[in-house]
Amino acid sequence: MHLAVAPDGIESFVTSIPIWLRKKLFQGTEVADRMKKYLGEANWQGELLFAEHHQSHAASAFYPSPFQSAVVLTMDGVGEWTTTSYALGNGNQLKPEKHIRFPHSIGLLYSAFTAYLGFKVNSGEYKVMGLAPYGKPKYQELILSNLVDIKPDGSFRLNQHFFNYCTGLSMTNDEFNDLFGGQPRKPESQLTQREMDIAASIQAVTEEIVMRIVRHLSASYPEDNLCLAGGVALNCVVNGKILRENIFKKIWVQPAAGDAGGALGAALAAYYQHYGCDRVIKTSKAYKISDSMQGCYLGPSFSNDEVKQRLVEVGAKLRFIESENILLKEVAQRLASGLAVGWFQGRMEYGPRALGARSILANPLRREMQSLLNLKIKFRESFRPFAPAVLAEYASEWFEIDTESPYMLFVAKVEDSQLLATQDAATGFDRLKLQRSVIPAVTHVDNTARLQTVHRQTNPKFHQLLTYFFEETGCPVLINTSFNIRGEPIVCTPEDAFRCFMGTNLDVLVVENCIMYKSEQDQQLMRSYQDEFELD
């Protein structure tokens, strides 16, 4: 890439070449050495297969999907040279069709605005998505007139006059700053209506690009099914729009749509494409659509004996409840009373979303809960929305959705019957003060929510907890957010969970069948996170 923009990219080239010389040029040797360490002596280097970046993404989306055939759309920052690609999947075959090449990239366009708005690239993009509903797309035409040229089929080109990611060490440049009337926002500084409007504008442009691509794919290929992968596929607002417009009959998005899903995709590409193994589509009468990701609970788990031993070793005061029903009823009662619960059960989720295995749970009926969780538990900006986990069998009564959303990858409107009449004359973050629905803590300012449908077949314990909460409150919905604080990964081990519990204002911690109350813990184990977390 640096050669393609030489000599302008010399600064970026000089910065990156040491990493290439130390690591990337010798990846094969490093992987082979690790295989030898863990799996014994063999000619591992001769056995290694390398998949292209977008091939891995496409494979991760198509092969676990419930479809015998589908159009596969991958959109991200860049992988090798490709930034957007289309492929056709059929059985165990995956045939590349077309691609768009670097430097023209939806992902990099969105990341450029992420950086300009003062958030961290490759982690703060979801903040831009969450900030967008507070603004109006006032800059949409400015972006379309100057930064990106979109064709009717969705193909696009970015005007490199305004960007610096090819040739420098930043995403944007002074020309970009001049176009938008000021320097990039400093991280952690106050967010103004201007930033909200810029976020709304780049979200609208992204939606326009993706919707044109999807309409073109539907018109070009006689196919009912669409699969999505790549980091842009984590933009659940865009996904929800594709779903609502019924351009394809069915949509499936890889839960680990970003680069984390690359390992899965590479393995699937080798299994089906290289070795030619048969692909069997699993079907289930319990689902409208069924996939082979098993609810995405693919990570490590811990037995009750392990949990008890490890928690006692770190000083936890716990109570072990043998009966699962008694435990779940107690937790449901605590949630109904307004307590915030750290919830650690079974195998950890794969991908960026907490899906009821490593979650923080709370009562969505309480209006103050959104602010409490953001400021006193997650230690993050107050505008950030929370996702509802809803019993799958009641989802359509509470949200405008008629398909499954087990991976929290679609935004849907809250059902009109659950909305409250409001006079929405407020602007900016003042809009947070309005109670828009009977579940205010998970209803965003545009009356939408990024929901997770919870199924008995894939997570029976979480499903039963929701059922007991429903019996307590008449509401089949819980707040579900990732069990971590800002700047840290989701907790993985019981020790991680207890550490996070003791560093936040969580009231209750449940790890398998062990329950802990903050008021009963050794206060000397309390710690403050607020000066430690990294910016995200």
Coordinates of C-alpha atoms in Angstrom, one line a residue:
M1 CA 0.0 0.0 0.0
H2 CA 2.8 2.4 0.8
L3 CA 4.4 1.7 -2.6
A4 CA 1.1 2.6 -4.3
V5 CA 1.2 6.1 -2.8
A6 CA 5.0 6.7 -2.9
P7 CA 6.7 9.0 -2.2
D8 CA 3.9 10.6 -0.1
G9 CA 3.6 7.6 2.2
I10 CA 7.2 7.6 3.4
E11 CA 6.4 8.6 7.0
S12 CA 3.9 5.9 7.4
F13 CA 6.2 3.4 5.7
V14 CA 9.1 4.2 8.0
T15 CA 6.9 3.8 11.0
S16 CA 5.4 0.4 10.0
I17 CA 8.3 -1.4 8.4
P18 CA 9.9 -2.4 11.8
I19 CA 6.7 -4.2 12.7
W20 CA 6.8 -6.0 9.3
L21 CA 10.4 -7.0 9.8
R22 CA 9.9 -8.2 13.3
K23 CA 6.6 -10.0 13.0
K24 CA 4.6 -10.0 9.9
L25 CA 7.2 -11.3 7.5
F26 CA 7.7 -14.3 9.8
Q27 CA 4.2 -15.2 10.7
G28 CA 4.4 -18.6 9.2
T29 CA 7.4 -19.5 11.3
E30 CA 5.9 -18.1 14.4
V31 CA 2.6 -20.1 13.9
A32 CA 4.6 -23.3 13.2
D33 CA 6.7 -22.8 16.3
R34 CA 3.6 -22.5 18.5
M35 CA 1.9 -25.5 16.8
K36 CA 5.1 -27.5 17.6
K37 CA 5.1 -26.3 21.2
Y38 CA 1.5 -27.3 21.9
L39 CA 0.8 -30.2 19.5
G40 CA 4.2 -31.8 19.2
E41 CA 6.9 -32.2 16.5
A42 CA 5.8 -32.1 12.9
N43 CA 6.4 -30.2 9.7
W44 CA 3.7 -27.7 10.7
Q45 CA 5.1 -25.0 8.4
G46 CA 4.4 -27.2 5.4
E47 CA 0.9 -27.8 6.6
L48 CA -0.1 -24.2 7.1
L49 CA -2.8 -22.6 4.8
F50 CA -3.3 -18.9 4.6
A51 CA -6.7 -17.3 3.7
E52 CA -7.2 -13.9 2.3
H53 CA -8.7 -11.4 4.7
H54 CA -12.0 -11.0 2.9
Q55 CA -12.2 -14.7 2.1
S56 CA -12.1 -15.3 5.8
H57 CA -14.8 -12.7 6.5
A58 CA -17.0 -14.1 3.8
A59 CA -16.5 -17.7 5.0
S60 CA -17.3 -16.7 8.6
A61 CA -20.6 -15.3 7.4
F62 CA -21.8 -17.9 4.9
Y63 CA -20.7 -21.3 6.3
P64 CA -22.3 -21.0 9.7
S65 CA -25.5 -19.3 8.2
P66 CA -28.7 -21.3 7.9
F67 CA -28.7 -20.8 4.1
Q68 CA -27.9 -23.3 1.4
S69 CA -27.2 -20.4 -0.9
A70 CA -26.7 -16.6 -0.3
V71 CA -25.1 -13.4 -1.5
V72 CA -22.3 -12.6 0.8
L73 CA -21.3 -8.9 1.4
T74 CA -18.2 -8.0 3.3
M75 CA -17.4 -4.4 4.3
D76 CA -14.5 -3.3 6.6
G77 CA -11.5 -1.0 6.7
V78 CA -9.1 -2.9 4.5
G79 CA -7.8 -6.4 4.2
E80 CA -4.8 -6.8 1.9
W81 CA -6.2 -4.5 -0.8
T82 CA -9.9 -5.2 -0.6
T83 CA -12.3 -3.0 1.4
T84 CA -15.7 -4.1 0.1
S85 CA -16.4 -7.4 -1.6
Y86 CA -19.3 -9.5 -2.9
A87 CA -19.4 -13.3 -3.1
L88 CA -21.9 -16.0 -3.9
G89 CA -22.2 -19.0 -1.6
N90 CA -23.8 -22.3 -2.5
G91 CA -23.3 -25.5 -0.5
N92 CA -19.7 -25.7 0.3
Q93 CA -18.7 -23.3 -2.4
L94 CA -17.9 -19.6 -2.0
K95 CA -17.2 -17.7 -5.3
P96 CA -15.8 -14.2 -5.2
E97 CA -17.7 -11.8 -7.6
K98 CA -16.5 -8.2 -7.3
H99 CA -14.5 -6.0 -4.9
I100 CA -13.6 -2.4 -4.2
R101 CA -10.0 -1.7 -3.4
F102 CA -8.1 0.5 -1.0
P103 CA -8.0 3.5 -0.4
H104 CA -11.8 3.6 -1.1
S105 CA -13.3 2.1 2.1
I106 CA -16.6 2.5 4.0
G107 CA -14.9 1.4 7.2
L108 CA -12.0 3.9 6.9
L109 CA -14.5 6.7 6.0
Y110 CA -16.5 5.9 9.2
S111 CA -13.2 5.6 11.2
A112 CA -12.0 9.0 9.9
F113 CA -15.1 10.6 11.4
T114 CA -14.7 8.6 14.6
A115 CA -11.2 10.1 15.0
Y116 CA -12.4 13.6 14.1
L117 CA -15.2 13.3 16.7
G118 CA -12.5 12.6 19.4
F119 CA -13.0 8.8 19.7
K120 CA -10.6 6.0 19.3
V121 CA -10.4 4.4 15.9
N122 CA -11.2 0.7 15.8
S123 CA -13.1 0.9 19.1
G124 CA -15.1 4.1 19.2
E125 CA -17.1 3.7 16.0
Y126 CA -20.1 2.3 18.0
K127 CA -20.0 5.6 19.9
V128 CA -20.5 7.5 16.7
M129 CA -23.5 5.2 15.9
G130 CA -24.9 5.8 19.4
L131 CA -24.4 9.6 19.2
A132 CA -26.0 9.9 15.7
P133 CA -29.7 9.9 16.9
Y134 CA -29.0 13.0 19.0
G135 CA -28.2 15.0 15.9
K136 CA -29.5 15.9 12.4
P137 CA -27.7 15.0 9.2
K138 CA -26.8 18.6 8.4
Y139 CA -23.5 17.7 6.9
Q140 CA -24.7 14.9 4.7
E141 CA -24.6 16.9 1.5
L142 CA -21.2 18.4 2.4
I143 CA -19.8 14.8 2.7
L144 CA -21.5 13.7 -0.5
S145 CA -20.3 16.7 -2.5
N146 CA -16.7 16.6 -1.2
L147 CA -15.6 13.4 0.4
V148 CA -17.4 10.5 -1.3
D149 CA -18.8 9.8 -4.8
I150 CA -21.5 7.1 -4.7
K151 CA -22.7 5.5 -7.9
P152 CA -26.2 4.0 -8.2
D153 CA -24.9 0.5 -7.7
G154 CA -23.3 1.5 -4.4
S155 CA -19.7 1.5 -5.7
F156 CA -17.9 4.6 -4.4
R157 CA -14.7 6.6 -4.3
L158 CA -13.2 8.7 -1.5
N159 CA -11.5 12.0 -2.3
Q160 CA -8.1 11.5 -0.9
H161 CA -7.5 15.2 -0.8
F162 CA -9.2 15.2 2.6
F163 CA -7.7 12.1 4.2
N164 CA -4.3 11.2 5.6
Y165 CA -4.5 7.5 6.3
C166 CA -2.6 6.6 3.1
T167 CA 0.3 8.9 3.5
G168 CA 0.5 10.0 7.1
L169 CA -0.1 8.9 10.7
S170 CA -3.6 10.3 11.1
M171 CA -7.0 9.7 9.6
T172 CA -7.7 13.2 8.3
N173 CA -5.9 16.4 7.5
D174 CA -6.1 20.2 7.6
E175 CA -8.3 20.3 4.5
F176 CA -10.8 18.0 6.2
N177 CA -10.7 20.2 9.3
D178 CA -11.3 23.3 7.2
L179 CA -14.2 21.6 5.4
F180 CA -16.0 21.0 8.8
G181 CA -15.0 24.3 10.3
G182 CA -12.6 23.3 13.1
Q183 CA -10.0 21.1 14.6
P184 CA -10.9 17.5 15.7
R185 CA -12.6 17.3 19.1
K186 CA -10.2 16.6 21.9
P187 CA -11.0 13.3 23.6
E188 CA -13.1 13.6 26.7
S189 CA -14.0 17.2 26.0
Q190 CA -17.7 18.3 26.0
L191 CA -19.8 16.9 23.1
T192 CA -21.8 19.7 21.4
Q193 CA -24.7 19.7 19.0
R194 CA -22.2 20.1 16.2
E195 CA -20.6 16.7 17.0
M196 CA -24.0 15.1 17.2
D197 CA -24.9 16.5 13.8
I198 CA -21.6 15.3 12.3
A199 CA -22.3 11.8 13.7
A200 CA -25.8 11.8 12.3
S201 CA -24.4 12.8 8.9
I202 CA -21.8 10.1 8.5
Q203 CA -24.3 7.5 9.8
A204 CA -26.7 8.7 7.1
V205 CA -24.0 8.5 4.4
T206 CA -23.0 5.1 5.5
E207 CA -26.6 3.9 5.3
E208 CA -26.9 5.4 1.8
I209 CA -23.8 3.5 0.6
V210 CA -24.8 0.2 2.1
M211 CA -28.4 0.4 1.0
R212 CA -27.4 1.1 -2.6
I213 CA -25.0 -1.9 -2.6
V214 CA -27.7 -4.2 -1.1
R215 CA -30.3 -3.1 -3.6
H216 CA -27.8 -3.6 -6.4
L217 CA -27.0 -7.1 -5.2
S218 CA -30.7 -8.0 -4.9
A219 CA -31.3 -6.8 -8.5
S220 CA -28.2 -8.5 -9.9
Y221 CA -28.5 -12.0 -8.3
P222 CA -31.6 -14.2 -8.1
E223 CA -31.1 -14.9 -4.4
D224 CA -33.4 -14.6 -1.4
N225 CA -30.7 -14.6 1.3
L226 CA -28.0 -12.2 2.4
C227 CA -25.0 -12.8 4.7
L228 CA -22.9 -9.9 6.1
A229 CA -19.5 -9.7 7.7
G230 CA -16.6 -7.3 8.2
G231 CA -16.5 -4.5 10.8
V232 CA -19.2 -2.4 9.0
A233 CA -21.6 -5.3 9.6
L234 CA -21.5 -4.4 13.3
N235 CA -23.4 -1.2 12.5
C236 CA -26.7 -2.6 13.7
V237 CA -28.6 0.5 12.7
V238 CA -27.7 -0.2 9.0
N239 CA -28.6 -3.9 9.5
G240 CA -31.9 -2.9 10.9
K241 CA -32.6 -0.7 7.9
I242 CA -31.8 -3.6 5.5
L243 CA -34.1 -5.8 7.5
R244 CA -37.0 -3.4 7.5
E245 CA -36.8 -2.7 3.8
N246 CA -37.2 -6.4 2.9
I247 CA -34.7 -6.2 0.1
F248 CA -33.7 -9.8 0.8
K249 CA -36.1 -12.3 2.4
K250 CA -33.6 -13.4 5.1
I251 CA -30.4 -11.9 6.5
W252 CA -27.7 -13.5 8.6
V253 CA -24.8 -11.5 10.2
Q254 CA -21.8 -13.2 11.6
P255 CA -21.8 -12.3 15.4
A256 CA -18.0 -11.8 15.4
A257 CA -18.3 -9.7 12.2
G258 CA -15.0 -7.8 12.8
D259 CA -11.5 -9.1 12.5
A260 CA -12.1 -11.4 15.6
G261 CA -14.2 -13.6 13.3
G262 CA -11.3 -14.0 10.9
A263 CA -9.9 -17.1 12.7
L264 CA -13.3 -18.8 12.4
G265 CA -13.6 -17.8 8.8
A266 CA -10.1 -19.1 7.9
A267 CA -10.8 -22.4 9.5
L268 CA -14.1 -22.7 7.7
A269 CA -12.6 -21.7 4.4
A270 CA -9.9 -24.4 4.8
Y271 CA -12.5 -27.1 5.8
Y272 CA -15.0 -26.4 3.0
Q273 CA -13.0 -24.8 0.2
H274 CA -9.6 -26.4 0.5
Y275 CA -10.6 -29.8 1.7
G276 CA -14.0 -29.9 0.0
C277 CA -15.9 -31.2 3.0
D278 CA -19.7 -31.6 2.8
R279 CA -21.8 -28.8 4.4
V280 CA -24.9 -29.8 6.3
I281 CA -27.5 -27.2 7.1
K282 CA -28.9 -27.6 10.5
T283 CA -32.6 -27.0 10.8
S284 CA -34.8 -26.5 13.9
K285 CA -38.6 -26.1 14.2
A286 CA -38.0 -23.8 17.1
Y287 CA -36.5 -21.1 14.9
K288 CA -37.7 -19.1 11.9
I289 CA -34.1 -19.4 10.8
S290 CA -31.4 -21.6 12.4
D291 CA -27.6 -21.3 12.3
S292 CA -24.6 -23.3 13.4
M293 CA -23.0 -20.8 15.8
Q294 CA -24.8 -22.4 18.8
G295 CA -25.8 -19.0 20.1
C296 CA -22.2 -17.9 19.9
Y297 CA -21.3 -19.4 23.3
L298 CA -17.9 -20.8 22.1
G299 CA -15.6 -19.6 24.9
P300 CA -14.3 -21.1 28.1
S301 CA -16.6 -22.2 31.0
F302 CA -16.0 -23.2 34.7
S303 CA -17.6 -25.8 36.9
N304 CA -19.2 -24.9 40.2
D305 CA -16.3 -26.5 42.1
E306 CA -13.8 -24.5 40.1
V307 CA -15.8 -21.3 40.7
K308 CA -16.1 -21.8 44.4
Q309 CA -12.4 -22.5 44.9
R310 CA -11.2 -19.6 42.7
L311 CA -13.5 -17.1 44.3
V312 CA -12.7 -18.1 47.8
E313 CA -9.0 -17.7 47.0
V314 CA -9.5 -14.1 46.0
G315 CA -11.4 -13.4 49.2
A316 CA -15.0 -13.5 48.0
K317 CA -17.8 -14.0 50.5
L318 CA -20.3 -16.2 48.6
R319 CA -23.3 -18.3 49.1
F320 CA -23.7 -21.5 47.0
I321 CA -27.3 -22.3 46.0
E322 CA -27.7 -25.9 44.8
S323 CA -31.1 -25.4 43.3
E324 CA -31.0 -23.5 40.0
N325 CA -34.6 -22.4 40.3
I326 CA -34.1 -21.0 43.8
L327 CA -31.1 -19.1 42.5
L328 CA -32.8 -17.7 39.5
K329 CA -35.9 -16.6 41.4
E330 CA -33.7 -14.7 44.0
V331 CA -31.8 -13.0 41.2
A332 CA -35.0 -12.0 39.4
Q333 CA -36.3 -10.5 42.6
R334 CA -33.2 -8.5 43.1
L335 CA -33.4 -7.2 39.5
A336 CA -37.0 -6.3 40.0
S337 CA -36.1 -4.3 43.1
G338 CA -33.6 -2.2 41.1
L339 CA -30.3 -3.9 41.9
A340 CA -27.6 -4.2 39.2
V341 CA -26.3 -7.7 38.7
G342 CA -23.0 -9.1 37.3
W343 CA -24.0 -12.3 35.5
F344 CA -21.4 -15.0 34.7
Q345 CA -22.8 -18.3 33.3
G346 CA -21.6 -21.1 31.1
R347 CA -19.4 -20.7 28.1
M348 CA -18.2 -17.2 27.2
E349 CA -19.6 -15.4 24.2
Y350 CA -17.5 -15.2 21.0
G351 CA -17.5 -11.7 19.5
P352 CA -18.0 -8.2 20.8
R353 CA -21.6 -8.5 22.2
A354 CA -22.5 -9.8 25.7
L355 CA -25.2 -12.4 25.1
G356 CA -26.2 -13.5 28.6
A357 CA -23.0 -15.4 29.5
R358 CA -20.8 -12.5 30.7
S359 CA -23.3 -9.7 31.2
I360 CA -24.4 -6.9 33.5
L361 CA -28.1 -7.1 33.9
A362 CA -30.6 -4.5 35.3
N363 CA -34.2 -3.5 35.3
P364 CA -35.3 -1.6 32.1
L365 CA -38.5 -0.3 33.7
R366 CA -36.4 2.1 35.9
R367 CA -35.7 5.3 34.0
E368 CA -32.6 6.2 36.1
M369 CA -30.9 2.9 35.3
Q370 CA -29.4 4.0 32.0
S371 CA -27.5 6.9 33.7
L372 CA -26.6 4.8 36.7
L373 CA -25.1 2.0 34.7
N374 CA -23.2 4.4 32.4
L375 CA -21.7 6.7 35.0
K376 CA -21.3 4.5 38.1
I377 CA -20.7 1.0 36.8
K378 CA -19.4 1.3 33.2
F379 CA -17.6 4.7 33.9
R380 CA -18.5 5.9 30.4
E381 CA -20.4 8.7 28.7
S382 CA -24.0 9.1 29.8
F383 CA -25.5 9.1 26.3
R384 CA -24.5 5.5 25.5
P385 CA -27.6 3.3 25.0
F386 CA -28.1 -0.1 26.5
A387 CA -29.5 -3.2 24.8
P388 CA -32.6 -5.1 25.8
A389 CA -32.6 -8.9 26.1
V390 CA -36.1 -10.1 25.5
L391 CA -37.7 -13.5 25.7
A392 CA -37.9 -14.5 22.0
E393 CA -41.5 -15.6 22.2
Y394 CA -42.5 -12.0 23.3
A395 CA -40.2 -10.0 21.1
S396 CA -42.8 -8.9 18.5
E397 CA -45.1 -7.6 21.3
W398 CA -42.4 -5.2 22.5
F399 CA -40.4 -4.4 19.4
E400 CA -41.2 -4.0 15.7
I401 CA -39.3 -7.1 14.5
D402 CA -40.6 -10.4 13.0
T403 CA -37.3 -12.3 12.9
E404 CA -34.8 -13.7 15.4
S405 CA -32.1 -11.4 16.7
P406 CA -30.0 -13.7 19.0
Y407 CA -26.7 -11.8 18.4
M408 CA -27.8 -8.2 19.1
L409 CA -27.1 -7.2 15.5
F410 CA -30.3 -5.5 14.5
V411 CA -31.9 -2.2 15.7
A412 CA -35.7 -2.2 15.8
K413 CA -38.3 0.3 16.9
V414 CA -40.0 -0.2 20.2
E415 CA -43.6 -1.3 19.6
D416 CA -46.1 1.6 19.6
S417 CA -48.1 -0.1 22.3
Q418 CA -45.1 0.3 24.6
L419 CA -44.4 3.9 23.8
L420 CA -45.5 6.9 25.9
A421 CA -46.8 10.2 24.5
T422 CA -44.0 12.8 24.7
Q423 CA -43.5 16.3 23.6
D424 CA -40.0 16.0 22.1
A425 CA -38.9 19.6 21.8
A426 CA -35.7 19.0 23.6
T427 CA -32.3 18.9 21.8
G428 CA -29.0 17.2 22.5
F429 CA -28.6 15.3 25.6
D430 CA -31.6 16.9 27.2
R431 CA -33.5 14.4 25.1
L432 CA -32.3 11.7 27.6
K433 CA -34.6 13.2 30.3
L434 CA -37.7 12.2 28.4
Q435 CA -39.4 8.9 29.3
R436 CA -40.3 7.5 25.9
S437 CA -41.6 4.1 26.7
V438 CA -42.5 1.7 29.5
I439 CA -38.9 0.4 29.2
P440 CA -37.1 3.8 29.3
A441 CA -33.6 2.4 30.2
V442 CA -33.3 0.6 26.8
T443 CA -35.3 3.0 24.6
H444 CA -33.0 5.2 22.6
V445 CA -33.9 8.8 21.8
D446 CA -35.2 7.8 18.4
N447 CA -37.5 5.1 20.0
T448 CA -35.3 2.2 18.9
A449 CA -33.3 -0.5 20.6
R450 CA -30.6 -2.9 19.7
L451 CA -32.3 -6.0 20.9
Q452 CA -31.3 -9.6 21.7
T453 CA -33.9 -12.3 21.4
V454 CA -33.2 -14.9 24.1
H455 CA -34.0 -18.6 23.2
R456 CA -34.5 -21.5 25.6
Q457 CA -32.6 -23.8 23.1
T458 CA -29.3 -21.8 23.2
N459 CA -29.3 -20.3 26.7
P460 CA -31.8 -22.0 28.9
K461 CA -30.5 -20.4 32.2
F462 CA -30.7 -16.9 30.9
H463 CA -34.1 -17.6 29.3
Q464 CA -35.4 -18.9 32.7
L465 CA -34.1 -15.8 34.5
L466 CA -36.0 -13.6 32.1
T467 CA -39.1 -15.8 32.6
Y468 CA -38.9 -15.3 36.4
F469 CA -38.3 -11.5 35.9
F470 CA -41.4 -11.5 33.7
E471 CA -43.4 -13.2 36.4
E472 CA -42.2 -10.6 38.9
T473 CA -42.8 -7.5 36.8
G474 CA -44.9 -8.3 33.8
C475 CA -41.9 -7.3 31.6
P476 CA -40.0 -10.0 29.6
V477 CA -37.1 -7.6 29.0
L478 CA -33.8 -7.0 30.9
I479 CA -31.0 -4.5 30.3
N480 CA -28.1 -6.6 29.0
T481 CA -24.7 -4.9 28.7
S482 CA -21.2 -6.4 28.6
F483 CA -19.6 -7.4 31.9
N484 CA -16.6 -5.0 31.9
I485 CA -15.8 -1.4 32.5
R486 CA -14.6 1.1 29.9
G487 CA -11.3 0.2 28.3
E488 CA -11.2 -3.4 29.5
P489 CA -12.3 -6.6 27.7
I490 CA -15.3 -8.5 28.8
V491 CA -14.5 -10.6 31.9
C492 CA -13.5 -14.2 31.1
T493 CA -12.7 -15.9 34.5
P494 CA -14.3 -15.9 37.9
E495 CA -11.4 -13.8 39.2
D496 CA -12.0 -11.2 36.5
A497 CA -15.7 -11.0 37.4
F498 CA -15.0 -10.5 41.1
R499 CA -12.3 -7.9 40.4
C500 CA -14.8 -5.9 38.2
F501 CA -17.6 -6.4 40.9
M502 CA -15.4 -4.9 43.6
G503 CA -14.3 -2.0 41.4
T504 CA -17.8 -0.9 40.4
N505 CA -21.1 -0.1 42.0
L506 CA -22.6 -3.4 41.0
D507 CA -24.8 -4.7 43.8
V508 CA -24.9 -8.5 43.2
L509 CA -22.5 -10.9 41.5
V510 CA -23.7 -14.3 40.3
V511 CA -21.1 -16.8 39.0
E512 CA -22.6 -20.1 38.1
N513 CA -24.5 -21.1 41.3
C514 CA -22.5 -18.8 43.6
I515 CA -24.2 -15.5 44.6
M516 CA -22.4 -12.6 46.2
Y517 CA -23.7 -9.3 47.6
K518 CA -21.5 -6.2 47.7
S519 CA -22.6 -5.3 51.2
E520 CA -21.2 -8.6 52.5
Q521 CA -17.8 -8.3 51.0
D522 CA -14.5 -7.3 52.7
Q523 CA -14.4 -3.6 52.0
Q524 CA -10.6 -3.7 51.9
L525 CA -10.9 -5.5 48.6
M526 CA -12.7 -2.5 47.0
R527 CA -10.8 -0.7 44.4
S528 CA -11.2 2.4 42.2
Y529 CA -11.2 2.0 38.5
Q530 CA -11.8 5.6 37.6
D531 CA -8.2 6.6 37.2
E532 CA -7.1 3.4 35.5
F533 CA -9.2 2.8 32.4
E534 CA -8.0 3.5 28.9
L535 CA -9.9 5.7 26.6
D536 CA -12.1 3.8 24.1

